[in-house]
């Protein structure tokens, strides 16, 4: 069924039917620039608009939430159902007390880092090099340089399938390295984060961390950052490098020469090439080092 025909069967309220994108190419919404079309893609104007959209969406329609797609591999057959995109929306960021901020899910991690530095709050500089949204950082417990998102979370605002909002304390979530167990069919719309007062902090701290990244990671190329989580006590990148896989290529995707835990799309890689490369790396490292690598990136959608 085409996206338009599918849309016709859903009988969305007219104001939403006119605003959803049909057959939205997910390659435009992901940092790997690969992946097939989503049946429908919706970008809400604000939280009430989002609530109204969810209220009238039939319960049978599968939903996928995306931020900046910097941790997503969408297969070439695309996504059945609706995608809710946080790109360029839900962007409020305010200080609510001396050490506490309220941030909406669509704010980029880079903006969060910069603003916290301006407010003299930290440690938030680690967010600067994470090219996603706050919603994605909450879903992934994103982190870098010893910093982790959920160490700062006091409470979150979420929205459920029926468009009802809830506020939940951080203790409602089971959080670990790049993993957050949360109720199904609830998505992050905002969070209250707590930092320390750091009057001396300035932009130089951010610049230094970004510079360190440039030296060790293939910044500027099409990737999803680290493809695999680090197994306990080991470095995924080192294991891949020691297995002789740097530069290994399938189609137009290859293991980065600069950082072996990155897979680069050189321009025309299909999601299937990237996924085949992921499987090849897992098999080779299992044979070579007897270690099972687990993906950090989320793989979604249908094969072509
Ligand atoms: C060059 C590069 C460097 C990177 N460096 C790091 C790093 O240092 N540390 C790190 O942790 N990650 C890193 N990443 C990976 C990625 O940026 C993070 O995982 C980021 O948190 C993903 O955010 P996003 O908005 O892009 O989420 P997406 O990739 O769009 O989504 C990721 C997951 O979160 C879910 N999700 C997104 N928004 C919401 C929401 N509002 N509510 C509920 N679920 C949601 C999605 O459904 C999906 O399962 C890097 C990526 C790249 C390309």
CSV table of C-alpha atoms and ligand atoms in Angstrom, one decimal:
chain,number,residue,atom,x,y,z
A,1,UNK,CA,0.0,0.0,0.0
A,2,UNK,CA,1.4,3.5,-0.8
A,3,UNK,CA,1.7,6.1,1.9
A,4,UNK,CA,-1.2,8.1,0.4
A,5,UNK,CA,-3.5,5.1,0.2
A,6,UNK,CA,-2.6,4.1,3.7
A,7,UNK,CA,-3.3,7.6,4.8
A,8,UNK,CA,-6.8,7.4,3.2
A,9,UNK,CA,-7.6,4.3,5.2
A,10,UNK,CA,-6.7,6.0,8.5
A,11,UNK,CA,-9.3,8.7,8.2
A,12,UNK,CA,-7.2,11.2,10.1
A,13,UNK,CA,-8.7,14.5,11.1
A,14,UNK,CA,-8.4,16.9,8.1
A,15,UNK,CA,-6.0,19.3,9.8
A,16,UNK,CA,-3.6,16.4,10.4
A,17,UNK,CA,-4.2,14.6,7.1
A,18,UNK,CA,-3.0,17.8,5.4
A,19,UNK,CA,0.2,18.0,7.5
A,20,UNK,CA,1.5,14.5,7.5
A,21,UNK,CA,4.2,13.6,5.0
A,22,UNK,CA,3.4,10.4,3.1
A,23,UNK,CA,6.3,8.1,2.0
A,24,UNK,CA,8.8,10.3,3.8
A,25,UNK,CA,12.3,9.2,2.9
A,26,UNK,CA,14.0,8.3,6.1
A,27,UNK,CA,17.4,8.8,4.5
A,28,UNK,CA,16.7,12.5,5.0
A,29,UNK,CA,16.0,12.1,8.7
A,30,UNK,CA,19.0,9.9,9.7
A,31,UNK,CA,22.7,10.7,10.0
A,32,UNK,CA,23.6,7.6,8.0
A,33,UNK,CA,21.5,9.0,5.2
A,34,UNK,CA,20.2,5.6,4.4
A,35,UNK,CA,16.8,3.9,4.7
A,36,UNK,CA,13.5,3.6,3.0
A,37,UNK,CA,10.3,5.6,3.3
A,38,UNK,CA,8.0,5.9,6.4
A,39,UNK,CA,4.3,5.6,5.5
A,40,UNK,CA,3.6,8.8,7.4
A,41,UNK,CA,5.8,11.4,9.2
A,42,UNK,CA,4.4,14.0,11.5
A,43,UNK,CA,6.2,16.9,13.1
A,44,UNK,CA,4.1,18.5,15.9
A,45,UNK,CA,4.0,22.3,16.4
A,46,UNK,CA,4.0,22.0,20.2
A,47,UNK,CA,2.9,19.6,22.9
A,48,UNK,CA,-0.9,20.3,22.6
A,49,UNK,CA,-0.7,19.8,18.8
A,50,UNK,CA,1.1,16.5,19.5
A,51,UNK,CA,-1.5,15.4,22.0
A,52,UNK,CA,-4.3,16.2,19.5
A,53,UNK,CA,-2.5,14.2,16.8
A,54,UNK,CA,-2.1,11.2,19.1
A,55,UNK,CA,-5.7,11.3,20.3
A,56,UNK,CA,-7.1,11.0,16.7
A,57,UNK,CA,-4.5,8.5,15.5
A,58,UNK,CA,-6.1,5.0,15.3
A,59,UNK,CA,-4.6,2.7,18.0
A,60,UNK,CA,-3.6,0.1,15.4
A,61,UNK,CA,-1.0,2.4,13.7
A,62,UNK,CA,2.5,1.5,14.8
A,63,UNK,CA,4.5,4.6,16.1
A,64,UNK,CA,8.2,5.3,15.9
A,65,UNK,CA,9.6,8.4,17.6
A,66,UNK,CA,12.7,10.0,16.2
A,67,UNK,CA,15.0,12.8,17.2
A,68,UNK,CA,17.9,13.7,14.8
A,69,UNK,CA,18.2,10.0,13.7
A,70,UNK,CA,21.8,10.0,14.8
A,71,UNK,CA,21.5,6.5,16.3
A,72,UNK,CA,19.1,4.9,13.9
A,73,UNK,CA,19.5,2.4,11.0
A,74,UNK,CA,16.2,2.4,9.1
A,75,UNK,CA,16.0,-0.6,6.7
A,76,UNK,CA,15.5,-0.1,3.0
A,77,UNK,CA,11.9,-1.2,3.0
A,78,UNK,CA,11.1,1.7,5.4
A,79,UNK,CA,8.7,2.1,8.2
A,80,UNK,CA,5.1,0.9,8.4
A,81,UNK,CA,2.9,3.2,10.4
A,82,UNK,CA,3.7,6.7,11.6
A,83,UNK,CA,6.9,8.4,12.6
A,84,UNK,CA,6.8,11.3,15.0
A,85,UNK,CA,9.7,13.6,14.5
A,86,UNK,CA,11.2,16.0,17.1
A,87,UNK,CA,13.4,17.7,14.5
A,88,UNK,CA,13.1,21.5,14.9
A,89,UNK,CA,10.2,21.4,17.4
A,90,UNK,CA,9.6,21.2,21.2
A,91,UNK,CA,12.6,23.5,21.6
A,92,UNK,CA,12.0,25.3,24.9
A,93,UNK,CA,15.0,25.5,27.3
A,94,UNK,CA,14.8,27.5,30.6
A,95,UNK,CA,16.4,27.7,33.9
A,96,UNK,CA,13.9,27.1,36.7
A,97,UNK,CA,16.2,27.5,39.8
A,98,UNK,CA,19.8,28.1,40.6
A,99,UNK,CA,20.8,24.6,39.5
A,100,UNK,CA,17.8,23.2,37.7
A,101,UNK,CA,16.6,23.5,34.1
A,102,UNK,CA,13.6,22.5,32.1
A,103,UNK,CA,14.3,21.3,28.6
A,104,UNK,CA,12.0,20.0,25.9
A,105,UNK,CA,12.7,16.9,23.9
A,106,UNK,CA,13.5,18.6,20.6
A,107,UNK,CA,16.4,20.8,22.0
A,108,UNK,CA,19.7,19.6,20.6
A,109,UNK,CA,22.3,18.3,22.9
A,110,UNK,CA,24.7,20.9,21.5
A,111,UNK,CA,22.4,23.8,22.4
A,112,UNK,CA,21.9,22.3,25.9
A,113,UNK,CA,25.6,22.2,26.5
A,114,UNK,CA,26.1,25.8,25.3
A,115,UNK,CA,23.3,27.2,27.3
A,116,UNK,CA,24.4,25.5,30.5
A,117,UNK,CA,27.9,27.0,30.0
A,118,UNK,CA,26.3,30.4,29.7
A,119,UNK,CA,24.3,29.8,32.9
A,120,UNK,CA,27.5,28.7,34.7
A,121,UNK,CA,26.1,25.2,35.2
A,122,UNK,CA,27.8,21.8,34.7
A,123,UNK,CA,29.0,19.3,34.0
A,124,UNK,CA,27.0,19.6,30.7
A,125,UNK,CA,29.9,20.2,28.3
A,126,UNK,CA,29.9,16.5,27.4
A,127,UNK,CA,26.5,17.0,25.6
A,128,UNK,CA,28.2,19.2,23.0
A,129,UNK,CA,29.5,16.5,20.7
A,130,UNK,CA,26.4,14.3,20.8
A,131,UNK,CA,24.6,15.1,17.6
A,132,UNK,CA,21.1,14.3,18.8
A,133,UNK,CA,18.1,15.7,20.6
A,134,UNK,CA,17.5,15.7,24.4
A,135,UNK,CA,14.6,13.2,23.7
A,136,UNK,CA,17.1,10.8,22.0
A,137,UNK,CA,19.6,11.4,24.8
A,138,UNK,CA,16.9,10.4,27.4
A,139,UNK,CA,16.0,7.3,25.4
A,140,UNK,CA,19.6,6.2,24.9
A,141,UNK,CA,21.1,7.5,28.2
A,142,UNK,CA,23.6,9.2,25.9
A,143,UNK,CA,27.0,10.0,27.4
A,144,UNK,CA,30.6,10.9,26.7
A,145,UNK,CA,33.8,11.7,28.6
A,146,UNK,CA,32.4,10.3,31.9
A,147,UNK,CA,29.2,12.3,31.6
A,148,UNK,CA,25.8,10.5,31.3
A,149,UNK,CA,22.3,12.0,30.6
A,150,UNK,CA,20.4,10.3,33.4
A,151,UNK,CA,22.8,11.3,36.2
A,152,UNK,CA,21.1,14.7,35.8
A,153,UNK,CA,17.5,13.7,35.4
A,154,UNK,CA,15.1,14.7,38.3
A,155,UNK,CA,11.9,14.0,36.5
A,156,UNK,CA,10.6,13.7,32.9
A,157,UNK,CA,7.3,14.6,31.2
A,158,UNK,CA,6.1,11.9,28.8
A,159,UNK,CA,3.1,11.5,26.6
A,160,UNK,CA,1.3,8.3,25.9
A,161,UNK,CA,-0.5,6.8,23.0
A,162,UNK,CA,-3.8,8.5,23.9
A,163,UNK,CA,-2.1,11.9,24.1
A,164,UNK,CA,-2.2,12.0,27.9
A,165,UNK,CA,0.8,13.7,29.6
A,166,UNK,CA,2.4,12.3,32.7
A,167,UNK,CA,5.3,13.4,34.9
A,168,UNK,CA,7.5,10.6,36.2
A,169,UNK,CA,10.4,10.7,38.6
A,170,UNK,CA,13.8,9.4,37.5
A,171,UNK,CA,13.3,6.5,39.9
A,172,UNK,CA,10.5,5.1,37.6
A,173,UNK,CA,13.2,4.1,35.0
A,174,UNK,CA,15.8,1.4,35.0
A,175,UNK,CA,18.9,3.1,33.6
A,176,UNK,CA,22.2,1.5,32.6
A,177,UNK,CA,24.9,2.1,30.0
A,178,UNK,CA,23.2,3.3,26.8
A,179,UNK,CA,19.9,1.7,28.0
A,180,UNK,CA,16.8,3.0,29.6
A,181,UNK,CA,13.9,0.6,30.4
A,182,UNK,CA,10.7,2.6,30.2
A,183,UNK,CA,6.9,1.9,29.9
A,184,UNK,CA,6.0,0.9,26.3
A,185,UNK,CA,4.1,3.5,24.3
A,186,UNK,CA,5.3,6.5,26.3
A,187,UNK,CA,7.6,9.0,24.8
A,188,UNK,CA,9.7,11.9,26.3
A,189,UNK,CA,8.5,15.4,25.8
A,190,UNK,CA,10.6,17.3,28.4
A,191,UNK,CA,12.9,16.8,31.4
A,192,UNK,CA,14.0,18.6,34.5
A,193,UNK,CA,17.7,18.3,34.8
A,194,UNK,CA,20.0,19.2,37.7
A,195,UNK,CA,23.5,20.4,37.4
A,196,UNK,CA,26.1,22.0,39.7
A,197,UNK,CA,27.0,25.6,39.8
A,198,UNK,CA,30.2,26.1,37.8
A,199,UNK,CA,30.9,29.8,37.7
A,200,UNK,CA,34.3,29.3,35.9
A,201,UNK,CA,33.0,27.2,33.1
A,202,UNK,CA,33.3,28.7,29.6
A,203,UNK,CA,33.2,27.8,25.9
A,204,UNK,CA,36.8,26.7,25.9
A,205,UNK,CA,35.8,23.5,27.8
A,206,UNK,CA,33.4,22.7,24.9
A,207,UNK,CA,35.9,23.5,22.2
A,208,UNK,CA,38.5,21.3,23.8
A,209,UNK,CA,36.1,18.3,23.9
A,210,UNK,CA,35.0,18.9,20.3
A,211,UNK,CA,38.7,19.1,19.3
A,212,UNK,CA,39.4,15.8,21.0
A,213,UNK,CA,36.6,14.2,19.1
A,214,UNK,CA,37.9,15.5,15.8
A,215,UNK,CA,41.2,14.0,16.4
A,216,UNK,CA,39.8,10.5,17.2
A,217,UNK,CA,36.5,10.2,15.3
A,218,UNK,CA,35.5,10.6,11.6
A,219,UNK,CA,33.5,13.8,12.3
A,220,UNK,CA,31.8,15.2,9.2
A,221,UNK,CA,31.3,11.8,7.6
A,222,UNK,CA,28.0,10.0,7.4
A,223,UNK,CA,27.8,7.8,10.5
A,224,UNK,CA,25.8,6.9,13.6
A,225,UNK,CA,28.7,7.3,16.0
A,226,UNK,CA,29.6,4.2,17.8
A,227,UNK,CA,27.8,1.2,16.3
A,228,UNK,CA,28.4,-1.2,19.2
A,229,UNK,CA,28.4,-0.7,22.9
A,230,UNK,CA,31.6,-1.5,24.8
A,231,UNK,CA,31.5,-4.9,26.3
A,232,UNK,CA,32.3,-4.8,30.1
A,233,UNK,CA,35.9,-3.9,30.6
A,234,UNK,CA,36.7,-3.9,26.8
A,235,UNK,CA,36.6,-1.4,24.0
A,236,UNK,CA,34.5,-2.3,21.0
A,237,UNK,CA,36.7,-0.2,18.7
A,238,UNK,CA,39.9,-1.9,19.8
A,239,UNK,CA,38.3,-5.4,19.4
A,240,UNK,CA,37.2,-4.5,15.8
A,241,UNK,CA,40.6,-3.0,15.0
A,242,UNK,CA,42.4,-6.1,16.4
A,243,UNK,CA,40.2,-8.3,14.2
A,244,UNK,CA,41.7,-6.6,11.2
A,245,UNK,CA,38.5,-4.9,10.1
A,246,UNK,CA,39.5,-1.3,9.7
A,247,UNK,CA,38.6,-0.2,6.2
A,248,UNK,CA,36.5,-3.4,5.5
A,249,UNK,CA,33.9,-2.5,3.0
A,250,UNK,CA,30.5,-3.7,1.8
A,251,UNK,CA,29.0,-1.7,-1.0
A,252,UNK,CA,29.5,1.9,-0.2
A,253,UNK,CA,29.8,1.3,3.6
A,254,UNK,CA,33.0,0.7,5.4
A,255,UNK,CA,34.5,0.4,8.9
A,256,UNK,CA,36.2,3.7,9.6
A,257,UNK,CA,40.0,3.9,9.3
A,258,UNK,CA,40.0,6.5,12.0
A,259,UNK,CA,37.8,4.8,14.7
A,260,UNK,CA,36.9,1.2,14.1
A,261,UNK,CA,33.6,1.4,16.0
A,262,UNK,CA,32.2,3.8,13.4
A,263,UNK,CA,30.7,2.6,10.1
A,264,UNK,CA,30.8,5.2,7.3
A,265,UNK,CA,28.3,5.6,4.5
A,266,UNK,CA,30.5,7.0,1.7
A,267,UNK,CA,27.5,8.3,-0.3
A,268,UNK,CA,25.4,5.5,-1.8
A,269,UNK,CA,25.4,2.7,0.8
A,270,UNK,CA,22.0,1.1,1.4
A,271,UNK,CA,20.8,0.2,4.8
A,272,UNK,CA,21.3,-3.4,3.8
A,273,UNK,CA,25.0,-2.8,3.2
A,274,UNK,CA,25.4,-1.2,6.6
A,275,UNK,CA,23.5,-4.0,8.3
A,276,UNK,CA,25.5,-6.7,6.5
A,277,UNK,CA,28.7,-4.9,7.6
A,278,UNK,CA,27.4,-4.8,11.2
A,279,UNK,CA,26.8,-8.6,11.0
A,280,UNK,CA,30.2,-9.2,9.5
A,281,UNK,CA,31.9,-7.3,12.3
A,282,UNK,CA,30.0,-9.2,14.9
A,283,UNK,CA,30.9,-12.6,13.4
A,284,UNK,CA,34.5,-11.7,12.9
A,285,UNK,CA,35.0,-10.3,16.4
A,286,UNK,CA,33.2,-13.4,17.9
A,287,UNK,CA,35.6,-15.7,16.0
A,288,UNK,CA,38.7,-13.6,16.6
A,289,UNK,CA,38.2,-12.5,20.2
A,290,UNK,CA,35.3,-14.7,21.4
A,291,UNK,CA,33.4,-11.5,22.3
A,292,UNK,CA,29.8,-10.9,21.4
A,293,UNK,CA,29.3,-7.2,20.3
A,294,UNK,CA,25.9,-5.7,20.8
A,295,UNK,CA,24.6,-2.9,18.7
A,296,UNK,CA,24.2,0.5,20.3
A,297,UNK,CA,22.4,1.8,17.2
A,298,UNK,CA,18.7,1.0,16.9
A,299,UNK,CA,17.8,-1.0,13.8
A,300,UNK,CA,14.2,-0.4,12.7
A,301,UNK,CA,11.9,-0.9,9.7
A,302,UNK,CA,11.4,-3.6,7.0
A,303,UNK,CA,14.0,-5.0,4.7
A,304,UNK,CA,13.6,-4.1,1.0
B,1,LIG,C1,29.3,11.6,15.0
B,1,LIG,C2,28.4,11.0,16.1
B,1,LIG,C3,28.9,11.0,17.4
B,1,LIG,C4,28.2,10.4,18.4
B,1,LIG,N1,28.7,10.4,19.7
B,1,LIG,C5,28.0,9.9,20.7
B,1,LIG,C6,28.5,10.0,22.1
B,1,LIG,O1,29.5,10.5,22.3
B,1,LIG,N2,27.7,9.5,23.0
B,1,LIG,C7,26.5,8.9,22.8
B,1,LIG,O2,25.8,8.5,23.7
B,1,LIG,N3,26.0,8.9,21.5
B,1,LIG,C8,26.7,9.4,20.5
B,1,LIG,N4,26.2,9.3,19.2
B,1,LIG,C9,24.9,8.6,19.0
B,1,LIG,C10,23.6,9.5,19.1
B,1,LIG,O3,24.0,10.9,18.8
B,1,LIG,C11,23.0,9.5,20.5
B,1,LIG,O4,22.5,8.1,20.7
B,1,LIG,C12,21.8,10.4,20.6
B,1,LIG,O5,21.4,10.4,21.9
B,1,LIG,C13,20.6,10.0,19.7
B,1,LIG,O6,19.7,11.1,19.7
B,1,LIG,P1,18.7,11.4,18.4
B,1,LIG,O7,17.9,12.6,18.8
B,1,LIG,O8,19.5,11.5,17.2
B,1,LIG,O9,17.9,10.0,18.5
B,1,LIG,P2,17.4,9.1,17.3
B,1,LIG,O10,18.6,8.5,16.7
B,1,LIG,O11,16.5,9.8,16.4
B,1,LIG,O12,16.7,7.9,18.1
B,1,LIG,C14,17.4,7.1,19.0
B,1,LIG,C15,16.4,6.2,19.8
B,1,LIG,O13,15.8,7.1,20.7
B,1,LIG,C16,14.3,7.0,20.5
B,1,LIG,N5,13.8,8.4,20.7
B,1,LIG,C17,14.2,9.5,20.1
B,1,LIG,N6,13.5,10.6,20.6
B,1,LIG,C18,12.7,10.0,21.6
B,1,LIG,C19,11.7,10.6,22.5
B,1,LIG,N7,11.5,11.9,22.5
B,1,LIG,N8,11.1,9.8,23.3
B,1,LIG,C20,11.3,8.5,23.3
B,1,LIG,N9,12.2,7.9,22.5
B,1,LIG,C21,12.9,8.6,21.6
B,1,LIG,C22,14.2,6.5,19.1
B,1,LIG,O14,12.9,5.9,18.9
B,1,LIG,C23,15.4,5.6,18.9
B,1,LIG,O15,15.1,4.3,19.5
B,1,LIG,C24,26.9,9.8,18.2
B,1,LIG,C25,26.4,9.9,16.8
B,1,LIG,C26,27.1,10.4,15.8
B,1,LIG,C27,26.6,10.5,14.4
